CSV table of C-alpha atoms in Angstrom, one decimal:
chain,number,residue,atom,x,y,z
A,189,UNK,CA,29.2,-32.3,-5.3
A,190,UNK,CA,25.5,-31.7,-6.2
A,191,UNK,CA,24.8,-30.4,-2.8
A,192,UNK,CA,27.9,-28.2,-3.0
A,193,UNK,CA,26.7,-26.7,-6.3
A,194,UNK,CA,23.3,-25.9,-4.9
A,195,UNK,CA,24.7,-24.5,-1.7
A,196,UNK,CA,27.0,-22.2,-3.8
A,197,UNK,CA,24.0,-21.2,-6.0
A,198,UNK,CA,22.0,-20.1,-2.9
A,199,UNK,CA,25.0,-18.3,-1.4
A,200,UNK,CA,25.5,-16.4,-4.6
A,201,UNK,CA,21.9,-15.4,-4.6
A,202,UNK,CA,22.1,-14.0,-1.0
A,203,UNK,CA,25.3,-12.2,-1.8
A,204,UNK,CA,23.9,-10.5,-4.9
A,205,UNK,CA,21.8,-8.2,-2.8
A,206,UNK,CA,24.8,-6.5,-1.2
A,207,UNK,CA,26.8,-5.6,-4.4
A,208,UNK,CA,26.6,-3.2,-7.3
A,209,UNK,CA,24.2,-3.8,-10.1
A,210,UNK,CA,27.0,-4.7,-12.5
A,211,UNK,CA,28.4,-7.2,-10.1
A,212,UNK,CA,24.9,-8.5,-9.2
A,213,UNK,CA,24.4,-9.5,-12.9
A,214,UNK,CA,27.6,-11.5,-12.9
A,215,UNK,CA,26.7,-13.2,-9.6
A,216,UNK,CA,23.3,-14.2,-11.0
A,217,UNK,CA,24.9,-15.7,-14.1
A,218,UNK,CA,27.2,-17.7,-11.9
A,219,UNK,CA,24.3,-18.7,-9.8
A,220,UNK,CA,22.3,-20.0,-12.8
A,221,UNK,CA,25.3,-21.9,-14.1
A,222,UNK,CA,25.8,-23.6,-10.7
A,223,UNK,CA,22.1,-24.6,-10.4
A,224,UNK,CA,22.0,-25.8,-14.0
A,225,UNK,CA,25.0,-28.0,-13.5
A,226,UNK,CA,23.5,-29.4,-10.3
A,227,UNK,CA,20.4,-30.3,-12.2
A,228,UNK,CA,22.4,-32.0,-15.0
A,229,UNK,CA,24.3,-34.0,-12.5
A,230,UNK,CA,21.1,-35.0,-10.7
A,231,UNK,CA,19.7,-36.3,-13.9
A,232,UNK,CA,22.9,-38.3,-14.7
A,233,UNK,CA,24.1,-39.5,-11.3
A,234,UNK,CA,26.7,-41.8,-12.9
A,235,UNK,CA,28.6,-38.9,-14.4
A,236,UNK,CA,31.9,-37.7,-13.0
A,237,UNK,CA,31.1,-34.6,-10.8
A,238,UNK,CA,31.9,-31.0,-11.7
A,239,UNK,CA,35.6,-31.9,-12.4
A,240,UNK,CA,34.3,-33.0,-15.9
A,241,UNK,CA,33.7,-29.3,-16.6
A,242,UNK,CA,37.3,-28.6,-15.7
A,243,UNK,CA,38.4,-31.1,-18.4
A,244,UNK,CA,36.2,-29.5,-21.1
A,245,UNK,CA,38.5,-28.6,-24.1
A,246,UNK,CA,36.7,-25.3,-24.4
A,247,UNK,CA,37.4,-24.3,-20.8
A,248,UNK,CA,39.5,-21.2,-20.4
A,249,UNK,CA,42.8,-21.3,-18.4
A,250,UNK,CA,43.0,-19.4,-15.2
A,251,UNK,CA,45.3,-18.5,-12.4
A,252,UNK,CA,43.9,-19.4,-8.9
A,253,UNK,CA,45.3,-17.7,-5.9
A,254,UNK,CA,44.2,-18.5,-2.3
A,255,UNK,CA,44.6,-15.9,0.5
A,256,UNK,CA,44.6,-13.3,-2.2
A,257,UNK,CA,43.2,-10.3,-0.5
A,258,UNK,CA,46.2,-9.0,1.4
A,259,UNK,CA,50.0,-9.3,1.9
A,260,UNK,CA,51.9,-11.7,-0.3
A,261,UNK,CA,48.8,-13.0,-1.9
A,262,UNK,CA,47.6,-9.6,-3.1
A,263,UNK,CA,51.1,-8.8,-4.4
A,264,UNK,CA,51.2,-12.1,-6.3
A,265,UNK,CA,47.7,-11.4,-7.7
A,266,UNK,CA,49.0,-8.1,-9.2
A,267,UNK,CA,52.0,-10.0,-10.7
A,268,UNK,CA,50.0,-12.8,-12.3
A,269,UNK,CA,47.3,-10.4,-13.5
A,270,UNK,CA,50.0,-9.2,-16.0
A,271,UNK,CA,50.2,-12.6,-17.7
A,272,UNK,CA,47.0,-14.4,-17.1
A,273,UNK,CA,43.8,-14.7,-19.2
A,274,UNK,CA,41.6,-15.1,-16.2
A,275,UNK,CA,42.5,-14.5,-12.5
A,276,UNK,CA,40.5,-16.2,-9.7
A,277,UNK,CA,41.0,-14.7,-6.3
A,278,UNK,CA,39.9,-16.6,-3.1
A,279,UNK,CA,39.8,-15.1,0.4
A,280,UNK,CA,37.4,-14.7,3.3
A,281,UNK,CA,37.0,-10.9,3.1
A,282,UNK,CA,34.5,-10.4,0.3
A,283,UNK,CA,34.4,-6.6,0.4
A,284,UNK,CA,38.2,-6.3,0.1
A,285,UNK,CA,38.2,-9.0,-2.6
A,286,UNK,CA,35.6,-7.2,-4.7
A,287,UNK,CA,37.5,-3.9,-4.7
A,288,UNK,CA,40.7,-5.6,-5.4
A,289,UNK,CA,39.2,-7.5,-8.4
A,290,UNK,CA,37.8,-4.2,-9.8
A,291,UNK,CA,41.1,-2.5,-9.5
A,292,UNK,CA,43.0,-5.3,-11.2
A,293,UNK,CA,40.4,-5.4,-14.0
A,294,UNK,CA,40.6,-1.7,-14.6
A,295,UNK,CA,44.4,-1.7,-14.5
A,296,UNK,CA,45.2,-4.7,-16.6
A,297,UNK,CA,42.0,-5.3,-18.6
A,298,UNK,CA,41.7,-9.0,-17.8
A,299,UNK,CA,38.8,-10.9,-16.3
A,300,UNK,CA,39.1,-11.2,-12.5
A,301,UNK,CA,36.7,-13.5,-10.6
A,302,UNK,CA,36.6,-12.8,-6.8
A,303,UNK,CA,35.4,-15.8,-4.8
A,304,UNK,CA,34.7,-15.0,-1.1
A,305,UNK,CA,35.1,-18.3,0.6
A,306,UNK,CA,36.3,-19.5,4.0
A,307,UNK,CA,38.5,-22.5,3.0
A,308,UNK,CA,38.3,-23.8,6.5
A,309,UNK,CA,34.6,-24.4,6.2
A,310,UNK,CA,33.3,-27.9,5.5
A,311,UNK,CA,33.2,-28.8,1.7
A,312,UNK,CA,34.9,-25.5,0.9
A,313,UNK,CA,37.2,-27.0,-1.7
A,314,UNK,CA,34.3,-28.8,-3.3
A,315,UNK,CA,32.4,-25.5,-3.5
A,316,UNK,CA,35.4,-23.8,-5.0
A,317,UNK,CA,35.8,-26.5,-7.7
A,318,UNK,CA,32.1,-26.3,-8.4
A,319,UNK,CA,32.3,-22.6,-9.0
A,320,UNK,CA,35.3,-23.0,-11.3
A,321,UNK,CA,33.4,-25.6,-13.3
A,322,UNK,CA,30.3,-23.3,-13.5
A,323,UNK,CA,32.5,-20.5,-14.8
A,324,UNK,CA,34.0,-22.8,-17.5
A,325,UNK,CA,37.5,-22.5,-16.2
A,326,UNK,CA,40.4,-24.9,-15.7
A,327,UNK,CA,43.3,-24.0,-13.4
A,328,UNK,CA,46.6,-23.6,-15.3
A,329,UNK,CA,48.4,-22.0,-12.4
A,330,UNK,CA,47.6,-22.8,-8.8
A,331,UNK,CA,49.0,-20.5,-6.0
A,332,UNK,CA,48.6,-22.1,-2.6
A,333,UNK,CA,49.1,-19.0,-0.4
A,334,UNK,CA,46.3,-19.0,2.3
A,335,UNK,CA,47.6,-19.1,5.8
A,336,UNK,CA,48.1,-17.4,9.2
A,337,UNK,CA,50.4,-17.4,12.1
A,338,UNK,CA,50.0,-18.3,15.8
A,339,UNK,CA,51.7,-16.3,18.5
A,340,UNK,CA,53.7,-17.9,21.3
A,341,UNK,CA,54.7,-21.4,22.2
A,342,UNK,CA,52.9,-24.5,21.1
A,343,UNK,CA,50.8,-25.0,24.3
A,344,UNK,CA,49.8,-21.3,24.3
A,345,UNK,CA,47.3,-21.7,21.4
A,346,UNK,CA,44.1,-23.7,21.5
A,347,UNK,CA,43.6,-26.9,19.6
A,348,UNK,CA,40.9,-25.2,17.5
A,349,UNK,CA,43.4,-22.7,16.3
A,350,UNK,CA,46.0,-25.4,15.6
A,351,UNK,CA,43.4,-27.5,13.8
A,352,UNK,CA,42.5,-24.5,11.7
A,353,UNK,CA,46.1,-24.0,10.7
A,354,UNK,CA,46.5,-27.7,9.7
A,355,UNK,CA,43.3,-27.6,7.7
A,356,UNK,CA,44.1,-24.3,5.9
A,357,UNK,CA,47.8,-24.8,5.4
A,358,UNK,CA,48.1,-28.6,4.9
A,359,UNK,CA,44.8,-30.2,3.9
A,360,UNK,CA,43.5,-27.4,1.6
A,361,UNK,CA,46.7,-27.0,-0.6
A,362,UNK,CA,47.1,-30.8,-0.7
A,363,UNK,CA,43.4,-31.3,-1.7
A,364,UNK,CA,43.5,-28.5,-4.3
A,365,UNK,CA,46.7,-29.9,-5.8
A,366,UNK,CA,45.3,-33.4,-5.9
A,367,UNK,CA,42.1,-32.3,-7.6
A,368,UNK,CA,43.7,-29.9,-10.1
A,369,UNK,CA,46.9,-31.7,-11.0
A,370,UNK,CA,45.4,-34.4,-13.3
A,371,UNK,CA,44.0,-31.7,-15.7
A,372,UNK,CA,47.4,-30.1,-15.9
A,373,UNK,CA,49.0,-33.5,-16.6
A,374,UNK,CA,46.4,-34.2,-19.3
A,375,UNK,CA,47.1,-30.8,-21.0
A,376,UNK,CA,50.9,-31.1,-20.5
A,377,UNK,CA,51.2,-27.7,-18.9
A,378,UNK,CA,50.7,-26.0,-15.6
A,379,UNK,CA,52.3,-24.4,-12.6
A,380,UNK,CA,51.9,-25.0,-8.8
A,381,UNK,CA,53.4,-22.4,-6.5
A,382,UNK,CA,53.3,-23.3,-2.8
A,383,UNK,CA,54.0,-20.3,-0.6
A,384,UNK,CA,56.1,-21.8,2.2
A,385,UNK,CA,58.6,-19.9,4.4
A,386,UNK,CA,62.2,-19.7,5.4
A,387,UNK,CA,60.9,-21.0,8.8
A,388,UNK,CA,60.3,-24.3,7.2
A,389,UNK,CA,64.0,-24.7,6.5
A,390,UNK,CA,65.2,-23.8,10.0
A,391,UNK,CA,65.3,-26.5,12.7
A,392,UNK,CA,64.1,-26.0,16.2
A,393,UNK,CA,62.4,-22.6,15.9
A,394,UNK,CA,60.8,-21.8,19.3
A,395,UNK,CA,57.6,-19.8,19.2
A,396,UNK,CA,56.9,-21.0,15.7
A,397,UNK,CA,56.5,-24.8,16.3
A,398,UNK,CA,53.4,-25.6,14.2
A,399,UNK,CA,53.9,-22.8,11.6
A,400,UNK,CA,57.5,-24.0,10.8
A,401,UNK,CA,56.3,-27.6,10.7
A,402,UNK,CA,53.5,-26.8,8.3
A,403,UNK,CA,55.9,-24.8,6.0
A,404,UNK,CA,58.4,-27.7,6.1
A,405,UNK,CA,55.6,-30.0,4.9
A,406,UNK,CA,54.9,-27.6,1.9
A,407,UNK,CA,58.6,-27.6,1.0
A,408,UNK,CA,58.9,-31.4,1.0
A,409,UNK,CA,55.5,-31.8,-0.7
A,410,UNK,CA,56.7,-29.5,-3.5
A,411,UNK,CA,60.0,-31.3,-3.9
A,412,UNK,CA,58.4,-34.7,-4.3
A,413,UNK,CA,55.7,-33.3,-6.6
A,414,UNK,CA,58.3,-31.7,-8.8
A,415,UNK,CA,60.3,-35.0,-9.0
A,416,UNK,CA,57.1,-36.9,-9.9
A,417,UNK,CA,56.2,-34.4,-12.6
A,418,UNK,CA,59.7,-33.8,-14.1
A,419,UNK,CA,59.4,-33.5,-17.9
A,420,UNK,CA,55.6,-33.2,-17.8
A,421,UNK,CA,55.5,-29.5,-18.6
A,422,UNK,CA,54.3,-28.7,-15.0
A,423,UNK,CA,56.4,-26.2,-13.0
A,424,UNK,CA,56.4,-26.8,-9.2
A,425,UNK,CA,58.0,-24.4,-6.8
A,426,UNK,CA,58.0,-23.7,-3.1
A,427,UNK,CA,58.5,-20.0,-2.3
A,428,UNK,CA,60.3,-19.6,1.1
A,429,UNK,CA,60.3,-15.9,2.0
A,430,UNK,CA,61.8,-14.6,5.3
A,431,UNK,CA,60.5,-11.4,6.8
A,432,UNK,CA,58.4,-9.4,4.4
A,433,UNK,CA,56.8,-6.0,5.1
A,434,UNK,CA,53.1,-6.9,5.2
A,435,UNK,CA,50.3,-6.8,7.8
A,436,UNK,CA,51.2,-10.4,8.9
A,437,UNK,CA,53.1,-9.3,12.1
A,438,UNK,CA,50.6,-6.6,13.0
A,439,UNK,CA,47.8,-9.2,12.9
A,440,UNK,CA,49.9,-11.4,15.3
A,441,UNK,CA,50.4,-8.4,17.6
A,442,UNK,CA,54.2,-8.6,17.4
A,443,UNK,CA,55.0,-5.8,14.8
A,444,UNK,CA,56.7,-3.5,17.3
A,445,UNK,CA,59.0,-6.2,18.5
A,446,UNK,CA,59.8,-7.4,15.0
A,447,UNK,CA,60.9,-3.9,14.1
A,448,UNK,CA,64.0,-4.5,16.1
A,449,UNK,CA,65.2,-6.6,13.3
A,450,UNK,CA,67.8,-4.8,11.1
A,451,UNK,CA,66.5,-3.7,7.7
A,452,UNK,CA,68.8,-6.2,5.9
A,453,UNK,CA,66.5,-9.0,7.1
A,454,UNK,CA,63.5,-7.6,5.4
A,455,UNK,CA,62.1,-7.6,1.9
A,456,UNK,CA,59.3,-5.5,0.5
A,457,UNK,CA,56.5,-7.3,-1.3
A,458,UNK,CA,57.7,-5.8,-4.6
A,459,UNK,CA,61.1,-7.3,-4.0
A,460,UNK,CA,59.5,-10.6,-3.2
A,461,UNK,CA,57.5,-10.6,-6.4
A,462,UNK,CA,60.6,-9.8,-8.5
A,463,UNK,CA,62.4,-12.8,-6.9
A,464,UNK,CA,59.3,-15.0,-7.5
A,465,UNK,CA,58.9,-14.0,-11.2
A,466,UNK,CA,62.6,-14.8,-11.8
A,467,UNK,CA,62.4,-18.0,-9.9
A,468,UNK,CA,59.4,-19.3,-11.9
A,469,UNK,CA,61.3,-18.8,-15.1
A,470,UNK,CA,64.1,-21.0,-13.8
A,471,UNK,CA,64.2,-24.6,-12.6
A,472,UNK,CA,64.8,-24.2,-8.8
A,473,UNK,CA,62.2,-26.1,-6.8
A,474,UNK,CA,62.9,-24.4,-3.5
A,475,UNK,CA,63.3,-20.6,-3.8
A,476,UNK,CA,64.6,-18.6,-0.9
A,477,UNK,CA,64.3,-14.9,-1.9
A,478,UNK,CA,66.9,-12.4,-0.5
A,479,UNK,CA,70.6,-12.8,-0.1
A,480,UNK,CA,70.6,-12.7,3.7
A,481,UNK,CA,67.8,-15.3,3.8
A,482,UNK,CA,69.9,-17.5,1.5
A,483,UNK,CA,72.8,-17.3,3.9
A,484,UNK,CA,70.5,-18.2,6.8
A,485,UNK,CA,69.1,-21.2,4.9
A,486,UNK,CA,72.6,-22.4,4.1
A,487,UNK,CA,73.7,-22.1,7.7
A,488,UNK,CA,70.6,-24.0,8.8
A,489,UNK,CA,71.5,-26.8,6.3
A,490,UNK,CA,75.2,-27.1,6.8
A,491,UNK,CA,75.8,-26.3,10.5
A,492,UNK,CA,75.7,-29.1,13.0
A,493,UNK,CA,72.1,-29.5,14.2
A,494,UNK,CA,73.1,-28.6,17.8
A,495,UNK,CA,74.6,-25.3,16.6
A,496,UNK,CA,71.7,-24.5,14.3
A,497,UNK,CA,69.2,-25.1,17.2
A,498,UNK,CA,71.2,-22.9,19.5
A,499,UNK,CA,71.3,-20.0,17.0
A,500,UNK,CA,67.5,-20.2,16.3
A,501,UNK,CA,66.8,-20.4,20.0
A,502,UNK,CA,68.9,-17.3,20.7
A,503,UNK,CA,67.2,-15.4,17.8
A,504,UNK,CA,63.7,-16.3,19.1
A,505,UNK,CA,64.6,-15.1,22.6
A,506,UNK,CA,65.7,-11.7,21.2
A,507,UNK,CA,63.0,-11.0,18.6
A,508,UNK,CA,59.9,-13.1,19.5
A,509,UNK,CA,57.6,-12.5,22.4
A,510,UNK,CA,55.8,-15.0,24.6
A,511,UNK,CA,52.1,-14.3,25.1
């Protein structure tokens, strides 16, 4: 953790030369806090690492959103900005994150902390926790949203791509939840929102083998986590959207093909946010937004497996392309 703090401090110093003067001052303050905390931990090596700072009674609550710079993550950031004291946005694209943070600050008048970070990098979660500690923040709401898709059948993508998906969409949300949940439990309040997918509820989805498996993991993880924390004051929910109008399919290179889908299959990000906001106020652990998506989820659950597999295979042949 000490090495992570010092690494973050050096990284903030380098980044400060490419931002505005106002932002540079904030980065320098964060850099100083990281380096000071590293020095304190070096002087007292027996102390619990930076997580101690997250347990500070004076720490301010924040909402942490991963994959926040575009698509569903950006829409959720706007939603949570309306009811959060501090918003922490994490994504790889620093320039996009900076402009997004400034826009949210100006619009809603809250403190927004952009953290440009590749969560697939070694020790990325440790670095994120160190920066939260240096900022004097504890995570009251965790939104595990970071992710990406892979085009084509399982053997069509490389192991490096698949390993990256497992790291970002399984290990990172699991590690963040494990590190941040104890403080929520201690305070008797918190919220964990795992952005899964309708794909995680559909058996045998050709062309989406690893993606659907990863999303199924997030759904089961959320269900068990909710059961373990029932009555604790901690809200756990898996959000399982179907097709949403974002840049997701354009990035995959399948947008033109996916436009063949009838409009009733699609949601806008605003519609998705409305469903999410209502869902978080309720008690449902697995939320499938959209009436058509709910019908699909019900069919996948109650149809004989052979029929469900045949339907998903037929759908994939019609609307998904092989590389």
